[in-house]
Tab-separated table of C-alpha atoms in Angstrom:
chain	number	residue	atom	x	y	z
Q	117	MET	CA	41.506	119.575	139.101
Q	118	ARG	CA	39.614	123.053	139.627
Q	119	LEU	CA	36.263	123.021	140.427
Q	120	VAL	CA	34.146	125.933	140.742
Q	121	ILE	CA	30.188	126.602	141.393
Q	122	ALA	CA	29.053	129.661	140.115
Q	123	ARG	CA	26.284	131.381	138.942
Q	124	CYS	CA	26.790	132.215	135.880
Q	125	SER	CA	26.068	133.063	132.187
Q	126	VAL	CA	27.856	130.839	129.381
Q	127	ASP	CA	28.818	132.673	125.357
Q	128	TYR	CA	30.224	130.016	122.973
Q	129	ALA	CA	31.356	132.146	119.953
Q	130	GLY	CA	32.439	129.809	116.787
Q	131	ARG	CA	31.677	127.904	114.414
Q	132	LEU	CA	27.883	128.560	115.648
Q	133	THR	CA	27.056	130.505	118.885
Q	134	ALA	CA	25.451	129.354	121.710
Q	135	HIS	CA	23.876	131.156	125.081
Q	136	LEU	CA	23.491	130.014	128.174
Q	137	PRO	CA	21.588	132.326	130.928
Q	138	SER	CA	22.751	133.072	134.257
Q	139	ALA	CA	22.309	129.655	136.253
Q	140	PRO	CA	23.879	127.739	138.847
Q	141	ARG	CA	26.315	125.368	137.629
Q	142	LEU	CA	29.513	123.764	138.148
Q	143	VAL	CA	32.902	124.657	136.380
Q	144	LEU	CA	35.870	122.004	135.616
Q	145	VAL	CA	39.140	123.103	134.599
Q	146	LYS	CA	41.090	119.705	134.383
Q	147	ALA	CA	45.166	119.238	134.399
Q	148	ASP	CA	44.720	118.577	130.536
Q	149	GLY	CA	43.210	122.033	129.762
Q	150	SER	CA	39.850	121.032	129.173
Q	151	VAL	CA	37.095	123.487	130.254
Q	152	SER	CA	33.335	122.002	130.524
Q	153	ILE	CA	29.869	123.656	132.944
Q	154	HIS	CA	27.975	121.341	133.892
Q	155	ALA	CA	24.021	121.591	135.265
Q	156	ASP	CA	22.257	119.116	137.818
Q	157	ASP	CA	20.146	117.103	135.346
Q	158	ARG	CA	22.003	116.241	132.371
Q	159	ALA	CA	24.437	112.322	134.176
Q	160	TYR	CA	28.417	113.144	132.957
Q	161	LYS	CA	27.605	115.419	129.664
Q	162	PRO	CA	28.528	118.610	130.173
Q	163	LEU	CA	26.314	121.536	129.026
Q	164	ASN	CA	29.186	123.172	126.688
Q	165	TRP	CA	32.644	122.385	126.845
Q	166	MET	CA	36.615	123.184	125.504
Q	167	SER	CA	38.730	120.523	124.860
Q	168	PRO	CA	42.315	120.724	125.041
Q	169	PRO	CA	44.162	122.737	123.674
Q	170	CYS	CA	43.425	125.600	124.566
Q	171	THR	CA	44.269	128.941	126.661
Q	172	LEU	CA	42.063	130.369	129.926
Q	173	LYS	CA	42.739	133.780	130.953
Q	174	GLU	CA	40.459	135.317	133.518
Q	175	SER	CA	40.131	138.974	133.784
Q	176	GLU	CA	37.302	141.770	134.840
Q	177	ASP	CA	33.959	143.130	133.158
Q	178	ASP	CA	32.897	145.913	135.918
Q	179	GLY	CA	34.315	143.745	138.918
Q	180	THR	CA	32.226	140.708	137.752
Q	181	PRO	CA	34.518	138.089	136.482
Q	182	VAL	CA	35.171	136.823	132.973
Q	183	TRP	CA	36.475	133.874	131.479
Q	184	THR	CA	37.361	133.068	128.384
Q	185	VAL	CA	38.382	130.113	127.380
Q	186	VAL	CA	40.234	130.507	123.852
Q	187	ASN	CA	41.150	126.803	122.067
Q	188	LYS	CA	43.528	127.080	118.455
Q	189	ALA	CA	40.780	127.573	116.065
Q	190	GLY	CA	39.880	130.771	117.574
Q	191	GLU	CA	36.677	130.056	119.025
Q	192	LYS	CA	35.552	131.306	121.824
Q	193	LEU	CA	33.902	129.977	125.575
Q	194	ILE	CA	32.725	133.418	127.149
Q	195	ILE	CA	32.236	132.890	130.999
Q	196	THR	CA	30.227	135.709	133.244
Q	197	MET	CA	30.868	134.736	136.812
Q	198	GLU	CA	28.120	136.715	138.150
Q	199	GLU	CA	28.419	135.047	142.075
Q	200	VAL	CA	31.142	132.298	142.972
Q	201	LEU	CA	29.442	129.852	145.457
Q	202	HIS	CA	32.621	127.670	145.801
Q	203	ASP	CA	36.133	127.413	144.813
Q	204	SER	CA	39.197	124.507	145.025
Q	205	SER	CA	41.376	122.873	143.102
Q	206	HIS	CA	42.617	119.312	144.482
Q	207	GLU	CA	45.566	117.102	142.849
Q	208	LEU	CA	44.369	114.299	141.536
Q	209	GLY	CA	47.546	112.779	139.986
Q	210	VAL	CA	48.395	110.460	137.561
Q	211	ASP	CA	45.015	108.177	137.299
Q	212	PRO	CA	45.413	104.334	137.518
Q	213	GLY	CA	42.985	103.456	134.560
Q	214	LEU	CA	39.906	101.470	133.954
Q	215	ILE	CA	40.384	98.044	135.112
Q	216	LYS	CA	39.101	95.776	132.547
Q	217	ASP	CA	37.335	92.570	133.357
Q	218	GLY	CA	38.048	88.971	132.207
Q	219	VAL	CA	36.271	89.019	129.213
Q	220	GLU	CA	37.205	92.368	128.209
Q	221	ALA	CA	40.938	91.726	128.946
Q	222	HIS	CA	40.525	88.049	126.609
Q	223	LEU	CA	39.093	89.549	124.033
Q	224	GLN	CA	41.780	92.423	123.756
Q	225	GLU	CA	44.265	89.601	123.632
Q	226	LEU	CA	42.329	87.823	121.439
Q	227	LEU	CA	42.189	90.062	118.798
Q	228	ALA	CA	44.941	91.844	119.194
Q	229	ASP	CA	46.712	87.973	117.927
Q	230	ARG	CA	44.395	87.747	115.135
Q	231	MET	CA	44.654	91.561	113.789
Q	232	GLU	CA	43.731	89.714	110.136
Q	233	THR	CA	39.934	89.358	111.622
Q	234	LEU	CA	39.113	92.969	111.291
Q	235	GLY	CA	40.377	92.927	107.370
Q	236	GLU	CA	42.992	90.984	105.669
Q	237	GLY	CA	46.428	93.025	105.623
Q	238	TRP	CA	45.799	94.425	109.360
Q	239	THR	CA	48.696	94.750	111.398
Q	240	LEU	CA	49.157	94.673	115.082
Q	241	ILE	CA	51.130	98.185	116.459
Q	242	ARG	CA	50.243	98.377	119.662
Q	243	ARG	CA	48.014	96.746	122.625
Q	244	GLU	CA	47.814	99.116	125.666
Q	245	TYR	CA	48.869	101.873	123.807
Q	246	PRO	CA	49.715	104.955	126.126
Q	247	THR	CA	48.300	108.603	125.555
Q	248	ALA	CA	48.311	111.181	128.180
Q	249	ILE	CA	44.767	110.208	128.785
Q	250	GLY	CA	44.916	106.109	129.099
Q	251	PRO	CA	45.510	103.763	127.118
Q	252	VAL	CA	44.307	102.231	123.664
Q	253	ASP	CA	43.568	99.214	124.119
Q	254	ILE	CA	44.454	98.210	120.191
Q	255	LEU	CA	46.298	100.140	117.948
Q	256	GLY	CA	47.149	98.792	114.302
Q	257	ARG	CA	47.063	99.508	110.738
Q	258	ASP	CA	44.691	98.446	108.089
Q	259	ALA	CA	45.579	96.958	104.396
Q	260	ASP	CA	46.422	100.092	103.572
Q	261	GLY	CA	48.887	101.467	106.108
Q	262	THR	CA	46.223	104.097	108.505
Q	263	THR	CA	45.965	103.974	111.624
Q	264	VAL	CA	43.048	102.135	113.267
Q	265	ALA	CA	42.444	102.578	117.287
Q	266	VAL	CA	40.597	99.991	118.294
Q	267	GLU	CA	38.150	100.168	122.203
Q	268	ILE	CA	37.313	97.299	123.299
Q	269	LYS	CA	33.970	96.868	125.062
Q	270	ARG	CA	31.798	93.744	126.439
Q	271	ARG	CA	29.160	95.858	126.079
Q	272	GLY	CA	29.227	99.004	124.050
Q	273	GLU	CA	27.753	101.546	125.259
Q	274	ILE	CA	27.757	105.772	124.534
Q	275	ASP	CA	30.231	105.907	127.432
Q	276	GLY	CA	32.824	103.964	125.035
Q	277	VAL	CA	32.308	105.768	122.082
Q	278	GLU	CA	32.861	108.934	123.885
Q	279	GLN	CA	36.187	107.361	125.485
Q	280	LEU	CA	37.025	106.694	121.471
Q	281	THR	CA	36.580	109.551	120.416
Q	282	ARG	CA	38.830	111.553	123.360
Q	283	TYR	CA	41.817	109.380	121.898
Q	284	LEU	CA	41.143	109.804	118.153
Q	285	GLU	CA	41.338	113.484	119.242
Q	286	LEU	CA	44.395	112.792	120.830
Q	287	LEU	CA	45.906	110.621	118.050
Q	288	ASN	CA	45.036	113.184	115.467
Q	289	ARG	CA	47.735	115.318	117.020
Q	290	ASP	CA	50.395	113.025	116.535
Q	291	PRO	CA	51.595	113.786	112.819
Q	292	HIS	CA	53.681	110.319	113.023
Q	293	LEU	CA	50.114	108.110	113.706
Q	294	ALA	CA	47.459	110.690	111.670
Q	295	PRO	CA	45.451	110.391	110.189
Q	296	VAL	CA	43.776	108.071	112.382
Q	297	LYS	CA	40.292	106.282	112.628
Q	298	GLY	CA	39.073	104.402	114.951
Q	299	VAL	CA	37.125	100.861	114.821
Q	300	PHE	CA	34.043	100.565	118.307
Q	301	ALA	CA	34.105	96.928	118.823
Q	302	ALA	CA	31.677	94.687	121.484
Q	303	GLN	CA	30.239	91.879	121.983
Q	304	GLU	CA	27.460	93.716	122.118
Q	305	ILE	CA	26.420	97.297	120.880
Q	306	LYS	CA	23.682	99.397	122.034
Q	307	PRO	CA	21.789	101.044	119.175
Q	308	GLN	CA	22.054	104.823	120.359
Q	309	ALA	CA	26.339	104.364	120.897
Q	310	ARG	CA	25.647	103.080	117.079
Q	311	VAL	CA	24.025	105.642	115.801
Q	312	LEU	CA	26.366	108.453	117.781
Q	313	ALA	CA	29.782	106.270	116.579
Q	314	THR	CA	28.329	106.574	112.931
Q	315	ASP	CA	27.982	110.443	113.074
Q	316	ARG	CA	31.457	110.538	114.366
Q	317	ASP	CA	33.121	108.110	111.099
Q	318	ILE	CA	33.706	105.612	113.606
Q	319	SER	CA	32.913	101.970	112.640
Q	320	CYS	CA	31.563	99.491	115.061
Q	321	VAL	CA	32.238	95.803	115.177
Q	322	THR	CA	29.782	93.153	116.851
Q	323	LEU	CA	32.422	90.538	118.570
Q	324	ASP	CA	31.671	86.664	118.551
Q	325	TYR	CA	33.439	85.752	121.741
Q	326	ASP	CA	33.613	82.741	120.959
Q	327	ALA	CA	34.227	82.660	117.195
Q	328	LEU	CA	37.743	85.020	118.489
Q	329	ARG	CA	38.522	81.904	120.454
Q	330	GLY	CA	38.037	79.623	117.140
Q	331	ILE	CA	35.202	78.228	118.208
Q	332	GLU	CA	32.590	78.813	115.932
Q	333	ASP	CA	32.534	80.480	112.457
Q	334	ASP	CA	36.176	82.140	112.257
Q	335	LYS	CA	34.884	85.102	111.561
Q	336	LEU	CA	33.390	88.806	112.365
Q	337	ARG	CA	30.308	90.756	111.338
Q	338	LEU	CA	31.143	94.357	110.322
Q	339	PHE	CA	29.097	97.367	110.525
């Protein structure tokens, strides 16, 4: 991972155009090729970014470093580095991934054994399906044969939807799996997470832990 702190301006040219005026910012370049620009007041969400696959070209304009990031659709992220305050690279290696708590792990096990509770004719392909950015909780197929990626949380929040979105972007590049649709499953789903999931055409499922264990009514509530 490369971390650059710089006073910079950023221009995006693609489906829309956007401009970030000059200010100190953090620019992250990850091993997967993604580039993201961060401020100090937005938690984890970047101001702008380019998802992989993309290419980064460094050049100069009258002595000022300019980064041009281009994705496969031809969209461009142009970063003008007016003053570089810090530039370092770090080898992080392969991340072991998030270790789930007991409830999430058990929910995954139960749901994998009872895929039909998501819908009649649904089948399991694999639990913990490996990808370059971590394992997908459950990969399965619906009654129509469409591949489905299921992300399971005890409490469903926005970061879980973002995680599933990244998995879907990656899985849909595989011609043997695409098209892949997403299901965000949790015991409780926050309203903001549900709105974001709906906007990204991801289905939300409220899981009843006791029902999955066969203690209560054997149904899921699908919204």
